[in-house]
Structure formats: structure tokens, C-alpha cells
PDB file of C-alpha atoms and ligand atoms in Angstrom:
ATOM      1  CA  UNK A   1       9.948 -23.034 -32.249  1.00  0.00           C
ATOM      2  CA  UNK A   2      10.454 -26.480 -33.863  1.00  0.00           C
ATOM      3  CA  UNK A   3      11.994 -29.307 -31.831  1.00  0.00           C
ATOM      4  CA  UNK A   4      15.142 -29.318 -33.997  1.00  0.00           C
ATOM      5  CA  UNK A   5      15.639 -25.538 -33.605  1.00  0.00           C
ATOM      6  CA  UNK A   6      15.050 -25.824 -29.876  1.00  0.00           C
ATOM      7  CA  UNK A   7      17.663 -28.590 -29.569  1.00  0.00           C
ATOM      8  CA  UNK A   8      20.170 -26.660 -31.681  1.00  0.00           C
ATOM      9  CA  UNK A   9      19.664 -23.570 -29.513  1.00  0.00           C
ATOM     10  CA  UNK A  10      20.036 -25.601 -26.309  1.00  0.00           C
ATOM     11  CA  UNK A  11      23.269 -27.206 -27.606  1.00  0.00           C
ATOM     12  CA  UNK A  12      24.669 -23.830 -28.643  1.00  0.00           C
ATOM     13  CA  UNK A  13      23.845 -22.424 -25.219  1.00  0.00           C
ATOM     14  CA  UNK A  14      25.529 -25.383 -23.520  1.00  0.00           C
ATOM     15  CA  UNK A  15      28.624 -24.901 -25.713  1.00  0.00           C
ATOM     16  CA  UNK A  16      28.835 -21.207 -24.934  1.00  0.00           C
ATOM     17  CA  UNK A  17      28.384 -21.946 -21.221  1.00  0.00           C
ATOM     18  CA  UNK A  18      31.212 -24.478 -21.476  1.00  0.00           C
ATOM     19  CA  UNK A  19      33.380 -21.965 -23.297  1.00  0.00           C
ATOM     20  CA  UNK A  20      32.640 -19.223 -20.763  1.00  0.00           C
ATOM     21  CA  UNK A  21      33.359 -21.439 -17.743  1.00  0.00           C
ATOM     22  CA  UNK A  22      36.377 -23.052 -19.402  1.00  0.00           C
ATOM     23  CA  UNK A  23      34.876 -26.514 -18.876  1.00  0.00           C
ATOM     24  CA  UNK A  24      36.643 -29.219 -20.840  1.00  0.00           C
ATOM     25  CA  UNK A  25      34.220 -31.986 -19.939  1.00  0.00           C
ATOM     26  CA  UNK A  26      31.217 -31.604 -22.229  1.00  0.00           C
ATOM     27  CA  UNK A  27      27.752 -32.544 -21.016  1.00  0.00           C
ATOM     28  CA  UNK A  28      27.430 -35.639 -23.191  1.00  0.00           C
ATOM     29  CA  UNK A  29      30.789 -37.127 -22.196  1.00  0.00           C
ATOM     30  CA  UNK A  30      30.001 -36.317 -18.570  1.00  0.00           C
ATOM     31  CA  UNK A  31      26.807 -38.392 -18.828  1.00  0.00           C
ATOM     32  CA  UNK A  32      28.770 -41.295 -20.319  1.00  0.00           C
ATOM     33  CA  UNK A  33      31.396 -41.128 -17.557  1.00  0.00           C
ATOM     34  CA  UNK A  34      28.704 -40.778 -14.931  1.00  0.00           C
ATOM     35  CA  UNK A  35      26.965 -43.963 -16.126  1.00  0.00           C
ATOM     36  CA  UNK A  36      30.253 -45.818 -16.271  1.00  0.00           C
ATOM     37  CA  UNK A  37      31.124 -44.794 -12.695  1.00  0.00           C
ATOM     38  CA  UNK A  38      27.632 -45.640 -11.394  1.00  0.00           C
ATOM     39  CA  UNK A  39      27.664 -49.034 -13.132  1.00  0.00           C
ATOM     40  CA  UNK A  40      31.086 -49.954 -11.761  1.00  0.00           C
ATOM     41  CA  UNK A  41      30.686 -48.652  -8.210  1.00  0.00           C
ATOM     42  CA  UNK A  42      27.158 -47.455  -7.387  1.00  0.00           C
ATOM     43  CA  UNK A  43      28.488 -43.902  -6.942  1.00  0.00           C
ATOM     44  CA  UNK A  44      26.115 -41.369  -8.438  1.00  0.00           C
ATOM     45  CA  UNK A  45      27.260 -37.941  -9.632  1.00  0.00           C
ATOM     46  CA  UNK A  46      24.300 -35.655 -10.216  1.00  0.00           C
ATOM     47  CA  UNK A  47      23.959 -33.076 -12.988  1.00  0.00           C
ATOM     48  CA  UNK A  48      25.727 -30.452 -10.892  1.00  0.00           C
ATOM     49  CA  UNK A  49      28.847 -32.524 -10.333  1.00  0.00           C
ATOM     50  CA  UNK A  50      30.364 -32.153 -13.790  1.00  0.00           C
ATOM     51  CA  UNK A  51      33.128 -29.829 -12.605  1.00  0.00           C
ATOM     52  CA  UNK A  52      33.964 -32.088  -9.681  1.00  0.00           C
ATOM     53  CA  UNK A  53      34.362 -35.051 -12.039  1.00  0.00           C
ATOM     54  CA  UNK A  54      36.405 -32.916 -14.410  1.00  0.00           C
ATOM     55  CA  UNK A  55      38.720 -31.750 -11.629  1.00  0.00           C
ATOM     56  CA  UNK A  56      39.238 -35.252 -10.256  1.00  0.00           C
ATOM     57  CA  UNK A  57      39.963 -36.743 -13.683  1.00  0.00           C
ATOM     58  CA  UNK A  58      42.273 -34.045 -15.059  1.00  0.00           C
ATOM     59  CA  UNK A  59      45.420 -35.617 -13.517  1.00  0.00           C
ATOM     60  CA  UNK A  60      44.503 -38.908 -15.208  1.00  0.00           C
ATOM     61  CA  UNK A  61      44.174 -37.230 -18.606  1.00  0.00           C
ATOM     62  CA  UNK A  62      47.511 -35.500 -18.080  1.00  0.00           C
ATOM     63  CA  UNK A  63      49.163 -38.809 -17.108  1.00  0.00           C
ATOM     64  CA  UNK A  64      47.823 -40.397 -20.283  1.00  0.00           C
ATOM     65  CA  UNK A  65      48.690 -37.293 -22.360  1.00  0.00           C
ATOM     66  CA  UNK A  66      45.099 -37.096 -23.535  1.00  0.00           C
ATOM     67  CA  UNK A  67      43.730 -33.582 -23.737  1.00  0.00           C
ATOM     68  CA  UNK A  68      40.156 -34.330 -24.533  1.00  0.00           C
ATOM     69  CA  UNK A  69      37.567 -36.027 -22.284  1.00  0.00           C
ATOM     70  CA  UNK A  70      35.812 -37.680 -25.210  1.00  0.00           C
ATOM     71  CA  UNK A  71      39.088 -39.453 -26.095  1.00  0.00           C
ATOM     72  CA  UNK A  72      39.505 -40.479 -22.452  1.00  0.00           C
ATOM     73  CA  UNK A  73      35.969 -41.883 -22.461  1.00  0.00           C
ATOM     74  CA  UNK A  74      36.793 -43.907 -25.595  1.00  0.00           C
ATOM     75  CA  UNK A  75      39.893 -45.258 -23.821  1.00  0.00           C
ATOM     76  CA  UNK A  76      37.666 -46.406 -20.986  1.00  0.00           C
ATOM     77  CA  UNK A  77      35.280 -48.109 -23.383  1.00  0.00           C
ATOM     78  CA  UNK A  78      37.623 -49.588 -25.958  1.00  0.00           C
ATOM     79  CA  UNK A  79      41.226 -49.186 -24.721  1.00  0.00           C
ATOM     80  CA  UNK A  80      43.531 -52.186 -24.429  1.00  0.00           C
ATOM     81  CA  UNK A  81      43.744 -51.879 -20.648  1.00  0.00           C
ATOM     82  CA  UNK A  82      40.075 -51.135 -20.177  1.00  0.00           C
ATOM     83  CA  UNK A  83      39.760 -52.882 -16.791  1.00  0.00           C
ATOM     84  CA  UNK A  84      42.911 -51.217 -15.461  1.00  0.00           C
ATOM     85  CA  UNK A  85      41.777 -47.776 -16.593  1.00  0.00           C
ATOM     86  CA  UNK A  86      38.354 -48.205 -14.978  1.00  0.00           C
ATOM     87  CA  UNK A  87      40.182 -49.086 -11.762  1.00  0.00           C
ATOM     88  CA  UNK A  88      42.169 -45.837 -12.014  1.00  0.00           C
ATOM     89  CA  UNK A  89      38.992 -43.906 -12.847  1.00  0.00           C
ATOM     90  CA  UNK A  90      37.373 -45.195  -9.647  1.00  0.00           C
ATOM     91  CA  UNK A  91      40.512 -44.412  -7.697  1.00  0.00           C
ATOM     92  CA  UNK A  92      40.275 -40.834  -8.963  1.00  0.00           C
ATOM     93  CA  UNK A  93      36.583 -40.268  -8.202  1.00  0.00           C
ATOM     94  CA  UNK A  94      36.029 -42.100  -4.900  1.00  0.00           C
ATOM     95  CA  UNK A  95      36.143 -40.276  -1.574  1.00  0.00           C
ATOM     96  CA  UNK A  96      38.245 -42.402   0.751  1.00  0.00           C
ATOM     97  CA  UNK A  97      38.242 -40.093   3.762  1.00  0.00           C
ATOM     98  CA  UNK A  98      38.299 -42.098   7.007  1.00  0.00           C
ATOM     99  CA  UNK A  99      40.010 -42.176  10.407  1.00  0.00           C
ATOM    100  CA  UNK A 100      40.299 -44.407  13.453  1.00  0.00           C
ATOM    101  CA  UNK A 101      37.312 -44.392  15.824  1.00  0.00           C
ATOM    102  CA  UNK A 102      35.197 -42.325  13.428  1.00  0.00           C
ATOM    103  CA  UNK A 103      31.617 -41.892  14.689  1.00  0.00           C
ATOM    104  CA  UNK A 104      32.836 -43.410  17.920  1.00  0.00           C
ATOM    105  CA  UNK A 105      29.450 -43.377  19.696  1.00  0.00           C
ATOM    106  CA  UNK A 106      28.315 -46.040  17.261  1.00  0.00           C
ATOM    107  CA  UNK A 107      31.458 -48.114  17.745  1.00  0.00           C
ATOM    108  CA  UNK A 108      30.976 -47.916  21.501  1.00  0.00           C
ATOM    109  CA  UNK A 109      27.359 -49.007  21.011  1.00  0.00           C
ATOM    110  CA  UNK A 110      28.707 -51.990  19.077  1.00  0.00           C
ATOM    111  CA  UNK A 111      30.980 -52.853  21.985  1.00  0.00           C
ATOM    112  CA  UNK A 112      28.597 -52.110  24.867  1.00  0.00           C
ATOM    113  CA  UNK A 113      25.118 -52.848  23.470  1.00  0.00           C
ATOM    114  CA  UNK A 114      25.529 -55.234  20.531  1.00  0.00           C
ATOM    115  CA  UNK A 115      28.390 -57.374  21.829  1.00  0.00           C
ATOM    116  CA  UNK A 116      26.498 -58.653  24.936  1.00  0.00           C
ATOM    117  CA  UNK A 117      23.756 -59.783  22.583  1.00  0.00           C
ATOM    118  CA  UNK A 118      26.293 -61.580  20.356  1.00  0.00           C
ATOM    119  CA  UNK A 119      27.887 -63.204  23.390  1.00  0.00           C
ATOM    120  CA  UNK A 120      24.513 -64.620  24.432  1.00  0.00           C
ATOM    121  CA  UNK A 121      23.412 -65.684  20.934  1.00  0.00           C
ATOM    122  CA  UNK A 122      26.739 -67.193  19.840  1.00  0.00           C
ATOM    123  CA  UNK A 123      27.640 -68.822  23.155  1.00  0.00           C
ATOM    124  CA  UNK A 124      27.577 -72.290  21.582  1.00  0.00           C
ATOM    125  CA  UNK A 125      29.806 -71.552  18.569  1.00  0.00           C
ATOM    126  CA  UNK A 126      32.000 -68.925  20.275  1.00  0.00           C
ATOM    127  CA  UNK A 127      32.449 -67.205  16.917  1.00  0.00           C
ATOM    128  CA  UNK A 128      31.844 -63.665  15.744  1.00  0.00           C
ATOM    129  CA  UNK A 129      31.979 -62.555  12.103  1.00  0.00           C
ATOM    130  CA  UNK A 130      32.145 -58.872  11.197  1.00  0.00           C
ATOM    131  CA  UNK A 131      32.365 -57.252   7.737  1.00  0.00           C
ATOM    132  CA  UNK A 132      33.374 -53.675   7.123  1.00  0.00           C
ATOM    133  CA  UNK A 133      32.212 -52.999   3.542  1.00  0.00           C
ATOM    134  CA  UNK A 134      33.896 -49.958   1.977  1.00  0.00           C
ATOM    135  CA  UNK A 135      36.685 -49.866   4.563  1.00  0.00           C
ATOM    136  CA  UNK A 136      38.999 -47.539   2.580  1.00  0.00           C
ATOM    137  CA  UNK A 137      42.481 -47.691   4.180  1.00  0.00           C
ATOM    138  CA  UNK A 138      41.310 -49.947   7.006  1.00  0.00           C
ATOM    139  CA  UNK A 139      40.816 -47.581   9.942  1.00  0.00           C
ATOM    140  CA  UNK A 140      37.237 -48.792  10.519  1.00  0.00           C
ATOM    141  CA  UNK A 141      37.816 -52.575  10.779  1.00  0.00           C
ATOM    142  CA  UNK A 142      41.019 -51.975  12.760  1.00  0.00           C
ATOM    143  CA  UNK A 143      39.098 -49.734  15.200  1.00  0.00           C
ATOM    144  CA  UNK A 144      36.591 -52.549  15.701  1.00  0.00           C
ATOM    145  CA  UNK A 145      39.472 -54.989  16.273  1.00  0.00           C
ATOM    146  CA  UNK A 146      40.974 -52.682  18.920  1.00  0.00           C
ATOM    147  CA  UNK A 147      37.641 -52.170  20.683  1.00  0.00           C
ATOM    148  CA  UNK A 148      36.633 -55.824  20.761  1.00  0.00           C
ATOM    149  CA  UNK A 149      40.129 -57.227  21.310  1.00  0.00           C
ATOM    150  CA  UNK A 150      40.156 -56.313  24.988  1.00  0.00           C
ATOM    151  CA  UNK A 151      36.682 -57.619  25.845  1.00  0.00           C
ATOM    152  CA  UNK A 152      36.902 -60.357  28.496  1.00  0.00           C
ATOM    153  CA  UNK A 153      33.512 -61.799  27.492  1.00  0.00           C
ATOM    154  CA  UNK A 154      34.945 -63.005  24.161  1.00  0.00           C
ATOM    155  CA  UNK A 155      38.420 -63.997  25.295  1.00  0.00           C
ATOM    156  CA  UNK A 156      39.415 -67.140  23.419  1.00  0.00           C
ATOM    157  CA  UNK A 157      36.574 -66.756  20.898  1.00  0.00           C
ATOM    158  CA  UNK A 158      37.114 -67.076  17.170  1.00  0.00           C
ATOM    159  CA  UNK A 159      36.505 -63.432  16.160  1.00  0.00           C
ATOM    160  CA  UNK A 160      37.038 -62.665  12.465  1.00  0.00           C
ATOM    161  CA  UNK A 161      36.860 -59.204  11.007  1.00  0.00           C
ATOM    162  CA  UNK A 162      36.913 -58.598   7.247  1.00  0.00           C
ATOM    163  CA  UNK A 163      37.446 -55.287   5.499  1.00  0.00           C
ATOM    164  CA  UNK A 164      36.780 -54.826   1.792  1.00  0.00           C
ATOM    165  CA  UNK A 165      37.089 -51.907  -0.581  1.00  0.00           C
ATOM    166  CA  UNK A 166      36.667 -51.309  -4.275  1.00  0.00           C
ATOM    167  CA  UNK A 167      39.923 -49.412  -4.684  1.00  0.00           C
ATOM    168  CA  UNK A 168      43.049 -51.612  -4.681  1.00  0.00           C
ATOM    169  CA  UNK A 169      45.386 -48.796  -3.568  1.00  0.00           C
ATOM    170  CA  UNK A 170      43.210 -48.258  -0.469  1.00  0.00           C
ATOM    171  CA  UNK A 171      43.394 -51.979   0.261  1.00  0.00           C
ATOM    172  CA  UNK A 172      47.197 -51.910  -0.087  1.00  0.00           C
ATOM    173  CA  UNK A 173      47.338 -49.011   2.377  1.00  0.00           C
ATOM    174  CA  UNK A 174      45.103 -50.928   4.774  1.00  0.00           C
ATOM    175  CA  UNK A 175      47.339 -53.964   4.586  1.00  0.00           C
ATOM    176  CA  UNK A 176      50.476 -51.880   5.101  1.00  0.00           C
ATOM    177  CA  UNK A 177      49.008 -50.474   8.343  1.00  0.00           C
ATOM    178  CA  UNK A 178      51.028 -47.243   8.284  1.00  0.00           C
ATOM    179  CA  UNK A 179      49.141 -44.013   8.979  1.00  0.00           C
ATOM    180  CA  UNK A 180      49.560 -40.258   9.219  1.00  0.00           C
ATOM    181  CA  UNK A 181      48.609 -38.068  12.192  1.00  0.00           C
ATOM    182  CA  UNK A 182      45.311 -37.141  10.587  1.00  0.00           C
ATOM    183  CA  UNK A 183      44.117 -40.757  10.685  1.00  0.00           C
ATOM    184  CA  UNK A 184      44.625 -40.774  14.456  1.00  0.00           C
ATOM    185  CA  UNK A 185      42.827 -37.502  15.148  1.00  0.00           C
ATOM    186  CA  UNK A 186      40.121 -39.259  17.206  1.00  0.00           C
ATOM    187  CA  UNK A 187      42.480 -41.804  18.787  1.00  0.00           C
ATOM    188  CA  UNK A 188      43.085 -41.379  22.517  1.00  0.00           C
ATOM    189  CA  UNK A 189      46.592 -41.213  23.943  1.00  0.00           C
ATOM    190  CA  UNK A 190      46.222 -44.553  25.685  1.00  0.00           C
ATOM    191  CA  UNK A 191      45.178 -46.268  22.439  1.00  0.00           C
ATOM    192  CA  UNK A 192      48.108 -44.670  20.594  1.00  0.00           C
ATOM    193  CA  UNK A 193      50.372 -45.963  23.302  1.00  0.00           C
ATOM    194  CA  UNK A 194      48.870 -49.449  23.256  1.00  0.00           C
ATOM    195  CA  UNK A 195      48.406 -50.061  19.536  1.00  0.00           C
ATOM    196  CA  UNK A 196      50.714 -47.796  17.521  1.00  0.00           C
ATOM    197  CA  UNK A 197      54.403 -47.312  17.093  1.00  0.00           C
ATOM    198  CA  UNK A 198      55.348 -43.694  16.384  1.00  0.00           C
ATOM    199  CA  UNK A 199      57.990 -44.424  13.754  1.00  0.00           C
ATOM    200  CA  UNK A 200      58.744 -40.862  12.693  1.00  0.00           C
ATOM    201  CA  UNK A 201      57.105 -37.438  12.535  1.00  0.00           C
ATOM    202  CA  UNK A 202      53.683 -38.066  11.035  1.00  0.00           C
ATOM    203  CA  UNK A 203      54.195 -41.846  10.687  1.00  0.00           C
ATOM    204  CA  UNK A 204      52.337 -44.292  12.907  1.00  0.00           C
ATOM    205  CA  UNK A 205      52.579 -48.053  12.470  1.00  0.00           C
ATOM    206  CA  UNK A 206      49.631 -50.108  13.673  1.00  0.00           C
ATOM    207  CA  UNK A 207      50.609 -53.005  15.889  1.00  0.00           C
ATOM    208  CA  UNK A 208      50.829 -56.421  14.261  1.00  0.00           C
ATOM    209  CA  UNK A 209      48.494 -57.886  16.925  1.00  0.00           C
ATOM    210  CA  UNK A 210      45.653 -55.679  15.605  1.00  0.00           C
ATOM    211  CA  UNK A 211      46.490 -56.185  11.941  1.00  0.00           C
ATOM    212  CA  UNK A 212      46.418 -59.955  12.390  1.00  0.00           C
ATOM    213  CA  UNK A 213      42.816 -59.838  13.528  1.00  0.00           C
ATOM    214  CA  UNK A 214      41.592 -58.232  10.303  1.00  0.00           C
ATOM    215  CA  UNK A 215      41.574 -59.668   6.776  1.00  0.00           C
ATOM    216  CA  UNK A 216      41.523 -57.022   4.061  1.00  0.00           C
ATOM    217  CA  UNK A 217      40.483 -57.649   0.457  1.00  0.00           C
ATOM    218  CA  UNK A 218      39.844 -55.673  -2.670  1.00  0.00           C
ATOM    219  CA  UNK A 219      36.213 -56.242  -3.574  1.00  0.00           C
ATOM    220  CA  UNK A 220      33.146 -54.523  -4.946  1.00  0.00           C
ATOM    221  CA  UNK A 221      30.456 -54.745  -2.277  1.00  0.00           C
ATOM    222  CA  UNK A 222      27.899 -55.669  -4.945  1.00  0.00           C
ATOM    223  CA  UNK A 223      29.806 -58.953  -5.295  1.00  0.00           C
ATOM    224  CA  UNK A 224      29.090 -59.661  -1.621  1.00  0.00           C
ATOM    225  CA  UNK A 225      31.623 -60.558   1.041  1.00  0.00           C
ATOM    226  CA  UNK A 226      34.712 -62.632   0.159  1.00  0.00           C
ATOM    227  CA  UNK A 227      33.889 -66.314  -0.414  1.00  0.00           C
ATOM    228  CA  UNK A 228      33.554 -68.477   2.660  1.00  0.00           C
ATOM    229  CA  UNK A 229      33.449 -65.557   5.131  1.00  0.00           C
ATOM    230  CA  UNK A 230      29.765 -65.197   6.086  1.00  0.00           C
ATOM    231  CA  UNK A 231      27.119 -65.282   7.310  1.00  0.00           C
ATOM    232  CA  UNK A 232      27.906 -62.213   9.383  1.00  0.00           C
ATOM    233  CA  UNK A 233      26.802 -61.131  12.836  1.00  0.00           C
ATOM    234  CA  UNK A 234      27.568 -57.491  12.084  1.00  0.00           C
ATOM    235  CA  UNK A 235      28.097 -55.500   8.892  1.00  0.00           C
ATOM    236  CA  UNK A 236      29.418 -51.953   8.982  1.00  0.00           C
ATOM    237  CA  UNK A 237      28.913 -49.926   5.826  1.00  0.00           C
ATOM    238  CA  UNK A 238      29.483 -46.366   6.905  1.00  0.00           C
ATOM    239  CA  UNK A 239      29.890 -43.300   4.730  1.00  0.00           C
ATOM    240  CA  UNK A 240      29.584 -45.349   1.557  1.00  0.00           C
ATOM    241  CA  UNK A 241      25.871 -45.411   0.661  1.00  0.00           C
ATOM    242  CA  UNK A 242      25.588 -41.624   0.867  1.00  0.00           C
ATOM    243  CA  UNK A 243      27.458 -41.420  -2.452  1.00  0.00           C
ATOM    244  CA  UNK A 244      25.168 -43.979  -4.140  1.00  0.00           C
ATOM    245  CA  UNK A 245      22.044 -43.476  -6.201  1.00  0.00           C
ATOM    246  CA  UNK A 246      18.738 -44.932  -4.971  1.00  0.00           C
ATOM    247  CA  UNK A 247      18.901 -48.116  -7.045  1.00  0.00           C
ATOM    248  CA  UNK A 248      22.479 -48.877  -5.979  1.00  0.00           C
ATOM    249  CA  UNK A 249      21.628 -48.189  -2.337  1.00  0.00           C
ATOM    250  CA  UNK A 250      18.756 -50.665  -2.570  1.00  0.00           C
ATOM    251  CA  UNK A 251      21.012 -53.307  -4.185  1.00  0.00           C
ATOM    252  CA  UNK A 252      23.622 -52.814  -1.476  1.00  0.00           C
ATOM    253  CA  UNK A 253      21.021 -53.208   1.272  1.00  0.00           C
ATOM    254  CA  UNK A 254      19.892 -56.476  -0.358  1.00  0.00           C
ATOM    255  CA  UNK A 255      23.501 -57.708  -0.432  1.00  0.00           C
ATOM    256  CA  UNK A 256      23.846 -56.931   3.276  1.00  0.00           C
ATOM    257  CA  UNK A 257      20.553 -58.607   4.092  1.00  0.00           C
ATOM    258  CA  UNK A 258      21.667 -61.762   2.264  1.00  0.00           C
ATOM    259  CA  UNK A 259      25.049 -61.702   4.015  1.00  0.00           C
ATOM    260  CA  UNK A 260      23.784 -61.310   7.594  1.00  0.00           C
ATOM    261  CA  UNK A 261      22.552 -64.123   9.776  1.00  0.00           C
ATOM    262  CA  UNK A 262      19.016 -63.897  11.141  1.00  0.00           C
ATOM    263  CA  UNK A 263      19.107 -61.220  13.875  1.00  0.00           C
ATOM    264  CA  UNK A 264      22.391 -59.773  12.503  1.00  0.00           C
ATOM    265  CA  UNK A 265      23.198 -56.063  12.793  1.00  0.00           C
ATOM    266  CA  UNK A 266      23.765 -53.434  10.091  1.00  0.00           C
ATOM    267  CA  UNK A 267      25.594 -50.249  11.055  1.00  0.00           C
ATOM    268  CA  UNK A 268      25.369 -47.336   8.624  1.00  0.00           C
ATOM    269  CA  UNK A 269      26.983 -43.892   8.898  1.00  0.00           C
ATOM    270  CA  UNK A 270      25.249 -41.008  10.629  1.00  0.00           C
ATOM    271  CA  UNK A 271      24.493 -39.286   7.350  1.00  0.00           C
ATOM    272  CA  UNK A 272      22.835 -42.437   6.010  1.00  0.00           C
ATOM    273  CA  UNK A 273      19.515 -44.010   6.752  1.00  0.00           C
ATOM    274  CA  UNK A 274      17.108 -46.470   5.206  1.00  0.00           C
ATOM    275  CA  UNK A 275      14.113 -44.362   6.192  1.00  0.00           C
ATOM    276  CA  UNK A 276      13.323 -43.348   2.623  1.00  0.00           C
ATOM    277  CA  UNK A 277      13.183 -46.914   1.300  1.00  0.00           C
ATOM    278  CA  UNK A 278      11.262 -50.074   1.970  1.00  0.00           C
ATOM    279  CA  UNK A 279      13.703 -52.414   3.637  1.00  0.00           C
ATOM    280  CA  UNK A 280      13.592 -55.760   5.365  1.00  0.00           C
ATOM    281  CA  UNK A 281      15.591 -54.294   8.298  1.00  0.00           C
ATOM    282  CA  UNK A 282      14.208 -53.091  11.620  1.00  0.00           C
ATOM    283  CA  UNK A 283      15.454 -49.878  13.151  1.00  0.00           C
ATOM    284  CA  UNK A 284      16.778 -50.447  16.673  1.00  0.00           C
ATOM    285  CA  UNK A 285      17.444 -47.634  19.162  1.00  0.00           C
ATOM    286  CA  UNK A 286      20.429 -48.370  21.353  1.00  0.00           C
ATOM    287  CA  UNK A 287      21.582 -46.250  24.300  1.00  0.00           C
ATOM    288  CA  UNK A 288      24.024 -44.255  22.184  1.00  0.00           C
ATOM    289  CA  UNK A 289      22.934 -44.835  18.615  1.00  0.00           C
ATOM    290  CA  UNK A 290      20.501 -46.134  16.060  1.00  0.00           C
ATOM    291  CA  UNK A 291      21.302 -49.275  14.077  1.00  0.00           C
ATOM    292  CA  UNK A 292      19.484 -51.773  11.853  1.00  0.00           C
ATOM    293  CA  UNK A 293      18.718 -55.391  12.573  1.00  0.00           C
ATOM    294  CA  UNK A 294      17.739 -58.270  10.279  1.00  0.00           C
TER     295      UNK A 294
HETATM  296  C1  SAM B   1      34.344 -42.354   2.637  1.00  0.00           C
HETATM  297  S1  SAM B   1      35.041 -43.962   2.614  1.00  0.00           S
HETATM  298  C2  SAM B   1      34.354 -44.642   4.103  1.00  0.00           C
HETATM  299  C3  SAM B   1      35.366 -45.431   4.885  1.00  0.00           C
HETATM  300  C4  SAM B   1      34.861 -45.968   6.221  1.00  0.00           C
HETATM  301  N1  SAM B   1      33.762 -46.889   6.017  1.00  0.00           N
HETATM  302  C5  SAM B   1      34.466 -44.842   7.134  1.00  0.00           C
HETATM  303  O1  SAM B   1      33.274 -44.663   7.397  1.00  0.00           O
HETATM  304  O2  SAM B   1      35.341 -44.105   7.606  1.00  0.00           O
HETATM  305  C6  SAM B   1      34.062 -44.758   1.320  1.00  0.00           C
HETATM  306  C7  SAM B   1      34.760 -45.967   0.730  1.00  0.00           C
HETATM  307  O3  SAM B   1      33.804 -46.746   0.020  1.00  0.00           O
HETATM  308  C8  SAM B   1      34.460 -47.347  -1.066  1.00  0.00           C
HETATM  309  N2  SAM B   1      33.479 -47.797  -2.059  1.00  0.00           N
HETATM  310  C9  SAM B   1      32.703 -47.045  -2.862  1.00  0.00           C
HETATM  311  N3  SAM B   1      31.938 -47.833  -3.637  1.00  0.00           N
HETATM  312  C10 SAM B   1      32.236 -49.109  -3.320  1.00  0.00           C
HETATM  313  C11 SAM B   1      31.798 -50.384  -3.775  1.00  0.00           C
HETATM  314  N4  SAM B   1      30.869 -50.488  -4.748  1.00  0.00           N
HETATM  315  N5  SAM B   1      32.327 -51.495  -3.226  1.00  0.00           N
HETATM  316  C12 SAM B   1      33.257 -51.398  -2.239  1.00  0.00           C
HETATM  317  N6  SAM B   1      33.728 -50.223  -1.773  1.00  0.00           N
HETATM  318  C13 SAM B   1      33.223 -49.094  -2.302  1.00  0.00           C
HETATM  319  C14 SAM B   1      35.378 -46.249  -1.567  1.00  0.00           C
HETATM  320  O4  SAM B   1      36.439 -46.768  -2.341  1.00  0.00           O
HETATM  321  C15 SAM B   1      35.854 -45.611  -0.264  1.00  0.00           C
HETATM  322  O5  SAM B   1      37.078 -46.141   0.144  1.00  0.00           O
END
């Protein structure tokens, strides 16, 4: 079979598959959207994720009264509000699932194993700088603030915690500090009592004293931490890199390496590891968890 005939047959097959599955996002437009998403965020949708992308973007097409993905793609490339629409695209495709005290063994390792080290190393400056990159609605940096806030060893220290996320609506939620029951599913009764006001059924307001200790900003992690905030003693980037492609993961690790002080700590999520890539970090086994160190 000639190359042209082969391509025509393949395209016809793809069209009939699309028709039989009712897919409205054709393969070519999917590839364009996929590249756009990866370029703007690092998030990598593989070949099998076309229907996921389609499902997540359908509400956006309906809101814009566009009934064709190719037209939506053109809006993203050439529309008047291109930047705004890319923001809404990322809002639609990112997974922002999070909750307080998620992967708590690691947070306790931060408090019990890493903090004593920071106390010894930073005794002269009495400062600690922590960055939660990809913090979604803020539960992660606020959990760190709650855990470290009661530690006598750093009483009176200048402890600054920064949370950043790509999606502005997540950042707004983080700043508002109001949460639903589901966000507190791993929060103990005594912490609820100490740090939250139960405003109404399914509405919990985080105490101002915790919110004050965390600065939240909208930011792409590839742009590094907010200006004037580093170098950091600890960076948490948990449940973010698992959605990235290899190249983006490598770039992110370089950003973190540049942003940490010598001997600084990098905490990734349990489903993430740097084992498959060459990295300048050392793996460190703590009592309760495994973390990385510059
Ligand atoms: C699943 S949440 C993880 C939240 C929290 N770190 C945790 O472990 O519970 C992933 C977050 O990463 C954010 N994200 C994805 N790509 C990003 C990027 N390039 N820069 C900053 N944030 C990003 C998403 O918007 C989302 O809120």
C-alpha cells in the first residue's frame, strides 16, 4: 500500500472510531490542546487521555457557545482574550484535589526530623523559609503552619511560609481560608477545635493566626518562587510532578534546586520520585519517610 493510501485509510479509521464513540475532540485538535497545556503548565496528557480532556473542556465550550473543539483551539491561539482563556483552560484541566494533613507521615517527619536540623543550622539567623509549590487551595502550606506554629524550639523565629499555584481561583480559595468537611477529613478533633471555626454545616473557617503565617500567590512554578522570598530551607511539591511529562519534571527539579539553600530539603508526594532521572539531589531516609536533600 502506498504511504498516501495508508494515511487516508488511517484517517478514515480514526474518523469512524470518533463517530462510533461520539467523540467531539478529534485527534489533531487534541494534540494541539495537549501541547498548549503542556507548554503552559508542564501537565502531560498521553494519547489515551483524549476523552478526559474532552470531558473537562465541554463546559468551557458550552459557556462560550462554541460547539466545535477546533474553533475552541483557534480561540486559544488567536482569540482577543487569549491569556484569559488559557487560564480558564488550565482551571478546567488541572486536578486540584488536596486536604489538610495529607500524607501526614511526611509532614510529621518535617516537624520531628527536619526541623531539629533547621534549628541547628539556622540558629544564627533564626529564620526559616518554606515554599509549597502547587499548593492548590492552601491546605498544604496551612498544615505546615499549624504543625510548626506550636514548636517551642522556633518560638520567636521569623518563619515564612509561601504557597503558590498556577490556577488563580485556587489561590483565591486559599486566601479566603474557608473549607468544606472533605478538606478536613484527616484533621484531628483537637486541631479542628484549635484552628477552625465551624461556621455552618459543611463550612469551616481557618483561624486568622494560621492564615497570617502563610503568603499565597498565583504563580507558575517554572517561574520560580515569588521575588525576594528565597533561598528556601524546605520546598514541598507534592502531587504535582506526577501529572508532568519527563522534560517538565526535570525543569521543575532544576527550579527547586536553584531555589533551595545548600543542604535544603525537597519533599515530593508519595507517588512521585526522582529515581528515574539524574538529579543533583540526595535521597535521605528519615524515620517516617523518604525526602530529598540538596
Ligand atoms: C493535586 S494538587 C496538589 C496540592 C497539594 N500540593 C497536595 O499535595 O495536596 C496539584 C496542584 O498543582 C498545580 N499546578 C499544576 N501545574 C502547576 C505549575 N506549572 N505551577 C504551579 N502550580 C501548578 C495545580 O493547579 C494544582 O492545584
